[in-house]
GROMACS .gro file of C-alpha atoms in nm:
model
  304
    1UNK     CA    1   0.000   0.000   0.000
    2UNK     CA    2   0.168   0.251  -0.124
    3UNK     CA    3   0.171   0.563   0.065
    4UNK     CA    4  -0.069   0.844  -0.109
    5UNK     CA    5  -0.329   0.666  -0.160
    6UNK     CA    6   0.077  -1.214   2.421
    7UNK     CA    7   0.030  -1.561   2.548
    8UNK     CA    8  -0.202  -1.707   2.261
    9UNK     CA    9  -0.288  -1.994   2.013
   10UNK     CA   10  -0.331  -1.874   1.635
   11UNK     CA   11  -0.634  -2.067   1.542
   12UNK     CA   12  -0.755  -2.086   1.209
   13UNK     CA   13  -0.440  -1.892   1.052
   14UNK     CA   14  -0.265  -1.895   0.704
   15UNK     CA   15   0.101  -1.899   0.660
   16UNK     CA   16   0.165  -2.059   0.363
   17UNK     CA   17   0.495  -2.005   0.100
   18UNK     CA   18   0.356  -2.022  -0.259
   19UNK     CA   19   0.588  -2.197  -0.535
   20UNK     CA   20   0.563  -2.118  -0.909
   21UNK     CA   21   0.297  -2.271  -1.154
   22UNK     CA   22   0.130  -2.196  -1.440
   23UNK     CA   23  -0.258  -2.231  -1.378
   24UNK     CA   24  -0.486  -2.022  -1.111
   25UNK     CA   25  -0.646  -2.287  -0.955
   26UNK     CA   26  -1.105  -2.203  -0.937
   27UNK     CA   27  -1.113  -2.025  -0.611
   28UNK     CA   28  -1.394  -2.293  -0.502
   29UNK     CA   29  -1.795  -2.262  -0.440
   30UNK     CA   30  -1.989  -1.989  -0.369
   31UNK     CA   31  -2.154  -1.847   0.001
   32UNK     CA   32  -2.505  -1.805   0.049
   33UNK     CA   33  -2.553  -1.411  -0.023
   34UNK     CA   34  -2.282  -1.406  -0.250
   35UNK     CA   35  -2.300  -1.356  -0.647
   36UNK     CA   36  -2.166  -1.708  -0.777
   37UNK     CA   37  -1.800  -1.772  -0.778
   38UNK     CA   38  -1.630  -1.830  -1.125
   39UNK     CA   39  -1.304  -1.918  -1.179
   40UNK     CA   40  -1.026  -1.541  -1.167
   41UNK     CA   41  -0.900  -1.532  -1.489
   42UNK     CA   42  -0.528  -1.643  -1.504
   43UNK     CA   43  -0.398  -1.265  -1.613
   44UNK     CA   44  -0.129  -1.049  -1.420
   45UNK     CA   45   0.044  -0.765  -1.548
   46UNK     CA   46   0.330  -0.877  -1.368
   47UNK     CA   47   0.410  -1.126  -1.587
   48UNK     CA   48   0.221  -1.426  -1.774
   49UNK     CA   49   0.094  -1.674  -1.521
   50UNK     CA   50  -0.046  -1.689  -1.160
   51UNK     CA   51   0.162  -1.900  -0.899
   52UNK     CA   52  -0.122  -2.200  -0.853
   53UNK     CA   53  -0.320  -2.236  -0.535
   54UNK     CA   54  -0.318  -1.838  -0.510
   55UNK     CA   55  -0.650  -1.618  -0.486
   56UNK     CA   56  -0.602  -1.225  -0.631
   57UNK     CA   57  -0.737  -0.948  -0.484
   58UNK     CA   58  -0.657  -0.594  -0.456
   59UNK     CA   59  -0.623  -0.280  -0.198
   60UNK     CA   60  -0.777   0.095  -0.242
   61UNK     CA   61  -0.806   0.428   0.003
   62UNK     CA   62  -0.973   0.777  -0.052
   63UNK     CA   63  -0.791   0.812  -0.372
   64UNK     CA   64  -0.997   0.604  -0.530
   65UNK     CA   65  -1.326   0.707  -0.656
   66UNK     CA   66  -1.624   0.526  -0.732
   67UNK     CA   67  -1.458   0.171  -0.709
   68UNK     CA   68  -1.680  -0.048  -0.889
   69UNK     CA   69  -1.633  -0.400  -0.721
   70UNK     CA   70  -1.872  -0.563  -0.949
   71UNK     CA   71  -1.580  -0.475  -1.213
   72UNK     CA   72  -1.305  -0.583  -1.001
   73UNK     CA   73  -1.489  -0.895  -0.898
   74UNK     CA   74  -1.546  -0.984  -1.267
   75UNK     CA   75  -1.153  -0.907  -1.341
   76UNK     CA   76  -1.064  -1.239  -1.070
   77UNK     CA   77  -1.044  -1.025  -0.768
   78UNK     CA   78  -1.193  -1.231  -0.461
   79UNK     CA   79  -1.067  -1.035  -0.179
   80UNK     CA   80  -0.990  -0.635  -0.106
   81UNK     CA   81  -0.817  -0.448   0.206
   82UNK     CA   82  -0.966  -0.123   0.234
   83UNK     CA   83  -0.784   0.205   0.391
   84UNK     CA   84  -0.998   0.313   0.694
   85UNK     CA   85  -0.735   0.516   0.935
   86UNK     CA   86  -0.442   0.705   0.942
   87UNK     CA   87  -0.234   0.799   1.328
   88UNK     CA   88  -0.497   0.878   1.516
   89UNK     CA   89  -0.680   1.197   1.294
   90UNK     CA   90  -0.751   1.053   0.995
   91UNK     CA   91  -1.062   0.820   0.877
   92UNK     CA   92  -1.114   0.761   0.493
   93UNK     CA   93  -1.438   0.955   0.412
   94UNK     CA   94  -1.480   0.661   0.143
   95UNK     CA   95  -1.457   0.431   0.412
   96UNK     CA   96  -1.814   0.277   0.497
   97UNK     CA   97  -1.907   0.320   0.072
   98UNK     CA   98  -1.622   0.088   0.005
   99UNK     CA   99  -1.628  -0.186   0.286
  100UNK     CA  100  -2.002  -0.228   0.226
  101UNK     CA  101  -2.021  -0.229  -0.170
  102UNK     CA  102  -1.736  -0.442  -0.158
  103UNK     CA  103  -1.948  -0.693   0.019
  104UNK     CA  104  -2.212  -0.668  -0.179
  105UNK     CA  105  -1.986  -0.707  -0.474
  106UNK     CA  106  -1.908  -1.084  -0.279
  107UNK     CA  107  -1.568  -1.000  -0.209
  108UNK     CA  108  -1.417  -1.061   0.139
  109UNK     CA  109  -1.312  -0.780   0.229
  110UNK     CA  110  -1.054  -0.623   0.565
  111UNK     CA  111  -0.983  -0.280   0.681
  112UNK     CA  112  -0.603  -0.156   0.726
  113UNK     CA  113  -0.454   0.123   0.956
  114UNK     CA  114  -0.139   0.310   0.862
  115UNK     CA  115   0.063   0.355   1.109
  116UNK     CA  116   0.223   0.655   1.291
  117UNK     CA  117   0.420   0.580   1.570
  118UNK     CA  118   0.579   0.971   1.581
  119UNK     CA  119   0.247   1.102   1.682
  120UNK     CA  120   0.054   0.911   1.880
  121UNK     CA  121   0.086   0.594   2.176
  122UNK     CA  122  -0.032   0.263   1.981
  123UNK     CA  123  -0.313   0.195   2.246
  124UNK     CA  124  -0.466   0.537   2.098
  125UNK     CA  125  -0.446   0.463   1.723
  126UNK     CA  126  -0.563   0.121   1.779
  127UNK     CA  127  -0.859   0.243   1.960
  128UNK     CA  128  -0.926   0.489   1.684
  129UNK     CA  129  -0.903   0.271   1.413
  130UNK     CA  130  -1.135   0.026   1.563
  131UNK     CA  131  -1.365   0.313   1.681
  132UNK     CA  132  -1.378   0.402   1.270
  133UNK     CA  133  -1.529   0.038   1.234
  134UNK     CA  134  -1.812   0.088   1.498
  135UNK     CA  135  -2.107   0.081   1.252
  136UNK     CA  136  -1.947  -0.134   1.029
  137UNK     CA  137  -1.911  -0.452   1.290
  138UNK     CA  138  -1.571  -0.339   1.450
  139UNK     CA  139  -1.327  -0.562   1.253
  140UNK     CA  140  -1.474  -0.868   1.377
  141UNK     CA  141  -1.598  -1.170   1.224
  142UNK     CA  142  -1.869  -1.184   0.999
  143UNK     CA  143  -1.944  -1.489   0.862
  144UNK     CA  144  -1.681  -1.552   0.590
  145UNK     CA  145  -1.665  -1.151   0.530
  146UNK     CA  146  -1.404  -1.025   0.734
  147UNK     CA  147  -1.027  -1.034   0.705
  148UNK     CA  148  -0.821  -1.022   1.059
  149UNK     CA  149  -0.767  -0.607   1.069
  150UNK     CA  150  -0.455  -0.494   0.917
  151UNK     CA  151  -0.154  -0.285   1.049
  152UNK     CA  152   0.019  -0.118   0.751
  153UNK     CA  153   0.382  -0.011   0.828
  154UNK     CA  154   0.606   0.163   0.582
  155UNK     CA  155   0.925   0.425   0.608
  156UNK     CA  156   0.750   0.790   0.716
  157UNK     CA  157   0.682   0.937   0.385
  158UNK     CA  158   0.631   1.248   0.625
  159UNK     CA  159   1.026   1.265   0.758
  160UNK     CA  160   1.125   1.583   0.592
  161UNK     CA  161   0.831   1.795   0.750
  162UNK     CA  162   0.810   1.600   1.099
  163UNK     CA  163   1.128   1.621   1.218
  164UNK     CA  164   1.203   1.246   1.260
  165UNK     CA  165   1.350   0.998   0.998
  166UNK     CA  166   1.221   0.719   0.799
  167UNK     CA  167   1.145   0.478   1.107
  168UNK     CA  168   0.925   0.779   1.307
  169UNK     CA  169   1.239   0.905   1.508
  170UNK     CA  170   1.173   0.508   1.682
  171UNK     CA  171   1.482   0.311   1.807
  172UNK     CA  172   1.423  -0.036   1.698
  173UNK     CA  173   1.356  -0.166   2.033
  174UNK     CA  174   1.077   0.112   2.082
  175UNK     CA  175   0.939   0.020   1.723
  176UNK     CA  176   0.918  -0.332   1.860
  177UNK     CA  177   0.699  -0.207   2.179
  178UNK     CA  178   0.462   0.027   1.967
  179UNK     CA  179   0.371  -0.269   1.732
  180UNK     CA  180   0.320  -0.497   2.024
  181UNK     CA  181   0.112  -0.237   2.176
  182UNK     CA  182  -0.091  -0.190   1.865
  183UNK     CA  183  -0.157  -0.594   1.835
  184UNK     CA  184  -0.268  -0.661   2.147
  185UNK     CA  185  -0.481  -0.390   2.179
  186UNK     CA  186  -0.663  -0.474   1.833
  187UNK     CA  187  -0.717  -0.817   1.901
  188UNK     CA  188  -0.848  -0.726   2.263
  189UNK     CA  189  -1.104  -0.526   2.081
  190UNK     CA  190  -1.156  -0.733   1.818
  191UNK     CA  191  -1.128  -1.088   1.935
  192UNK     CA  192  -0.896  -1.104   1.616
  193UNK     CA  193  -0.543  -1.177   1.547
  194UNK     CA  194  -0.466  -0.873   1.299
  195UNK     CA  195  -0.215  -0.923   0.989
  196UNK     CA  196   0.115  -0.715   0.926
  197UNK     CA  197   0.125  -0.508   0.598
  198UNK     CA  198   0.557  -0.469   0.538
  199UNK     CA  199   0.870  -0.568   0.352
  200UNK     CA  200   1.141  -0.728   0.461
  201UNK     CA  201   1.353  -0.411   0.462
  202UNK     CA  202   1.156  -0.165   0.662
  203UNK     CA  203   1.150  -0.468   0.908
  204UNK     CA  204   1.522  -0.475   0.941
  205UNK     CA  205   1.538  -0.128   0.927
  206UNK     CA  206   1.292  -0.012   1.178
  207UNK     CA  207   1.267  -0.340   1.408
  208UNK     CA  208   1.591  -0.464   1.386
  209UNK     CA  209   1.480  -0.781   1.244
  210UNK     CA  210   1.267  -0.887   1.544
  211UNK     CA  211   1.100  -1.236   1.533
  212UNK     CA  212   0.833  -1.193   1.791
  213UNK     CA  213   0.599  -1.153   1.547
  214UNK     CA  214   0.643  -1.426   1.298
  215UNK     CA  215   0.275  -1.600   1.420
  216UNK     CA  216   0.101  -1.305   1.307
  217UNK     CA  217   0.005  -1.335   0.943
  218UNK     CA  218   0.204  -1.127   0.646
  219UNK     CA  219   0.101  -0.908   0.423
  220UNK     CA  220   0.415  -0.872   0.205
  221UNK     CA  221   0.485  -0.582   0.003
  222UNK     CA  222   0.792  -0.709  -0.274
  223UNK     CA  223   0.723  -0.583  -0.653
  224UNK     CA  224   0.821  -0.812  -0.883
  225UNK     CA  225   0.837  -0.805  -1.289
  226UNK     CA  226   0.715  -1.238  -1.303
  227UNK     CA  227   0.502  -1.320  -1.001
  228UNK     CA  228   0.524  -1.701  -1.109
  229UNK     CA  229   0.874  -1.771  -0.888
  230UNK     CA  230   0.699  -1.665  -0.627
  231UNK     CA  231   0.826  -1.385  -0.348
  232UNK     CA  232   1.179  -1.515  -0.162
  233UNK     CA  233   1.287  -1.154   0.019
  234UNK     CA  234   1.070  -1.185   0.314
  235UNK     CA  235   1.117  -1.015   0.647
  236UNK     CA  236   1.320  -1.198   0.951
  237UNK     CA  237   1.171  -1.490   1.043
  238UNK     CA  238   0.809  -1.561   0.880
  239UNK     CA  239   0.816  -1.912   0.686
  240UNK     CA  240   0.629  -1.744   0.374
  241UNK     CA  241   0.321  -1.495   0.331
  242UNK     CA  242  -0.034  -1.501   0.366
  243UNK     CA  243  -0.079  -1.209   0.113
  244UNK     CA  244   0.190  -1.056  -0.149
  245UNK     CA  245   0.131  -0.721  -0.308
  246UNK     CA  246   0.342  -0.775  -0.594
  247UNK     CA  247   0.273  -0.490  -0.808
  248UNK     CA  248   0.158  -0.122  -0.746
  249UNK     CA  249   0.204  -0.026  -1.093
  250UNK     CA  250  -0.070  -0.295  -1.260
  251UNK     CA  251  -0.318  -0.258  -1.442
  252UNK     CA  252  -0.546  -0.590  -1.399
  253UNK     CA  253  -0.837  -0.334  -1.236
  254UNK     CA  254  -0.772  -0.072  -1.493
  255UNK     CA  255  -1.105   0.152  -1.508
  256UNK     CA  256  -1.284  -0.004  -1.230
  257UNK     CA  257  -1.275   0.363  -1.064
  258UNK     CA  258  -1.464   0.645  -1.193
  259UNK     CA  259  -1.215   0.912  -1.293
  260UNK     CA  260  -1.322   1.192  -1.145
  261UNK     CA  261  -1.079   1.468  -1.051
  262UNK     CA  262  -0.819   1.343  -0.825
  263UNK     CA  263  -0.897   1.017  -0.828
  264UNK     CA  264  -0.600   0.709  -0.832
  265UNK     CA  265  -0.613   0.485  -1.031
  266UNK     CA  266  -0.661   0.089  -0.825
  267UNK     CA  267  -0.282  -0.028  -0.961
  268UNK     CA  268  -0.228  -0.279  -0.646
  269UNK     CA  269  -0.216  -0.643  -0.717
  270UNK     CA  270  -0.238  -0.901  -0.442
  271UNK     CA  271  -0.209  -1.262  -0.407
  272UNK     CA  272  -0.350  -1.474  -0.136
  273UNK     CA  273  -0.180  -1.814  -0.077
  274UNK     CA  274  -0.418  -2.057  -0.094
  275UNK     CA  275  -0.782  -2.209  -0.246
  276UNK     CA  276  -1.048  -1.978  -0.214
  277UNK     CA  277  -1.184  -2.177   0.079
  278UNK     CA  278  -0.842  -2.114   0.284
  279UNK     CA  279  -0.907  -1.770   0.245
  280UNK     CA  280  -1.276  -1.814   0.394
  281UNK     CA  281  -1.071  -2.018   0.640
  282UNK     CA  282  -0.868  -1.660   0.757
  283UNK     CA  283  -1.202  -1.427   0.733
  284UNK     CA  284  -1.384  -1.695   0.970
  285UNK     CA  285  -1.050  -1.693   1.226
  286UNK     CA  286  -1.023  -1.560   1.545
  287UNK     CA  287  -0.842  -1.496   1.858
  288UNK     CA  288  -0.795  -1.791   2.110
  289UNK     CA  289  -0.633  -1.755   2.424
  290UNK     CA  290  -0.407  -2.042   2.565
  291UNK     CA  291  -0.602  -2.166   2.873
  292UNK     CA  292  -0.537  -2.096   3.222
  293UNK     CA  293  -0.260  -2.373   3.327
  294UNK     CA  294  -0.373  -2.649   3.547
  295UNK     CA  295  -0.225  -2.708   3.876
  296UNK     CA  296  -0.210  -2.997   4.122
  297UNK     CA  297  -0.384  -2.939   4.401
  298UNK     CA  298  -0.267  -3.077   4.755
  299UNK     CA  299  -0.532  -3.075   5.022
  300UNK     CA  300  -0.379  -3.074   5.381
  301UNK     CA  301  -0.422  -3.358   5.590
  302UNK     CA  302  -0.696  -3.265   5.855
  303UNK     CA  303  -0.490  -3.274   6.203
  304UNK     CA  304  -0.617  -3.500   6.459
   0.00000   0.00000   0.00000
């Protein structure tokens, strides 16, 4: 997503690596409510063939007007993250239009924060950005609707105004704290396990490679020119990703916005790894806590 535009059990979670192929495998049966599901054409603009057992979707924000999801639907696209908060001032006016037409559309659709960890604790921007999702069920789950809420982190494409530096004027070690702040607070609001939008080197840079949060799912951001070898620069320690933006230049949902003045055109291409149903499988997951340990428990011997 382009800029401009702790004690638990992962249940139900997706985090698969995705070798090469040739063929986009049919995404799988349709959901009651849904308009059927055909099989996503096996076209990328990032070269000529789909990596098999992958589901494409797509990501949008305020800059793009008039989305038409029908189109996007009818171009492969099953999924969509939409762009619902920035720091803790900022909610996409296009917000609620585009996470409910998108459903209606009968793609499976998330909502993403970007962060800004220069301006704000992580406990407030979580609370905002789940505040911005009141009327539109919070971020939780909803049937097979929902994807886990998404934390989008990127270098500060604000650094030569704000006075900090591409990782928000945050030591690694305080980057580290703000994200884990951020998590925990989502999925205490949520009952969700949220995903990580990055790349593998803002990661280095800004965390210091930190692997404490390899069990939350990735949303990997790594353009490519020929998606079919699959994504291999991946940040410190995740086995493979759950999503892959591998284009923001593409051109698959060309004219599915409107064109009015100012508007951006929808040139991000994502990839889920895995059948259709898998990715039912993530919208349906949730958070499960480990349970409470059990402990032996001695009864004293009643004295005489």
């Amino acid at each position: 997503m382009p800029h401009g535009r702790a004690a638990a059990l992962i249940a139900g979670l997706i985090v698969l690596g995705v070798a090469g192929s040739t063929v986009l495998q049919d995404p799988g049966p349709s959901r009651a409510g849904s308009p059927p599901v055909a099989a996503a054409a096996p076209f990328t603009s990032a070269g000529s063939a789909l990596p098999d057992q992958t589901v494409p979707g797509l990501d949008v924000s305020a800059y793009q007007h008039g989305v038409s999801f029908r189109k996007a639907y009818a171009r492969g696209a099953r999924f969509v993250y939409i762009k619902a908060t920035e720091g803790d001032t900022y909610t996409s006016a296009r917000l609620a239009n585009q996470y409910t037409t998108a459903k209606a559309a009968g793609l499976i659709r998330g909502a993403y924060h970007f962060a800004k960890p220069n301006t704000s604790t992580a406990v407030k921007q979580a609370e905002y950005f789940v505040a911005s999702l009141g009327e539109l069920g919070r971020g939780r789950v909803d049937g097979g609707w929902t994807l886990p809420p998404l934390l989008d982190l990127e270098f500060n494409p604000y650094a030569a105004s704000d006075g900090t530096n591409s990782c928000w004027g945050l030591t690694p070690k305080q980057m580290q704290r703000w994200v884990s702040a951020y998590l925990d607070t989502v999925t205490g609001l949520t009952g969700r396990v949220p995903a990580i939008y990055t790349n593998a080197n803002w990661w280095k840079t800004c965390t210091g490679g930190s692997t404490d949060f390899t069990s939350y799912p990735l949303f990997l951001a790594r353009y490519v020119d020929d998606v079919s070898g699959g994504s291999i620069d991946l940040p410190n320690g995740w086995p493979g990703w759950t999503i892959w933006q591998y284009t923001s230049t593409g051109s698959r949902y060309k004219g599915i916005t409107n064109r009015t003045k100012g508007d951006v055109a929808a040139s991000d291409e994502n990839l889920f790894a895995g059948s259709f149903d898998d990715l039912v499988a993530l919208a349906e997951s949730r958070f499960e806590a480990l349970p409470e340990p059990q402990t032996d428990r001695i009864t004293p011997a009643s004295g005489d």
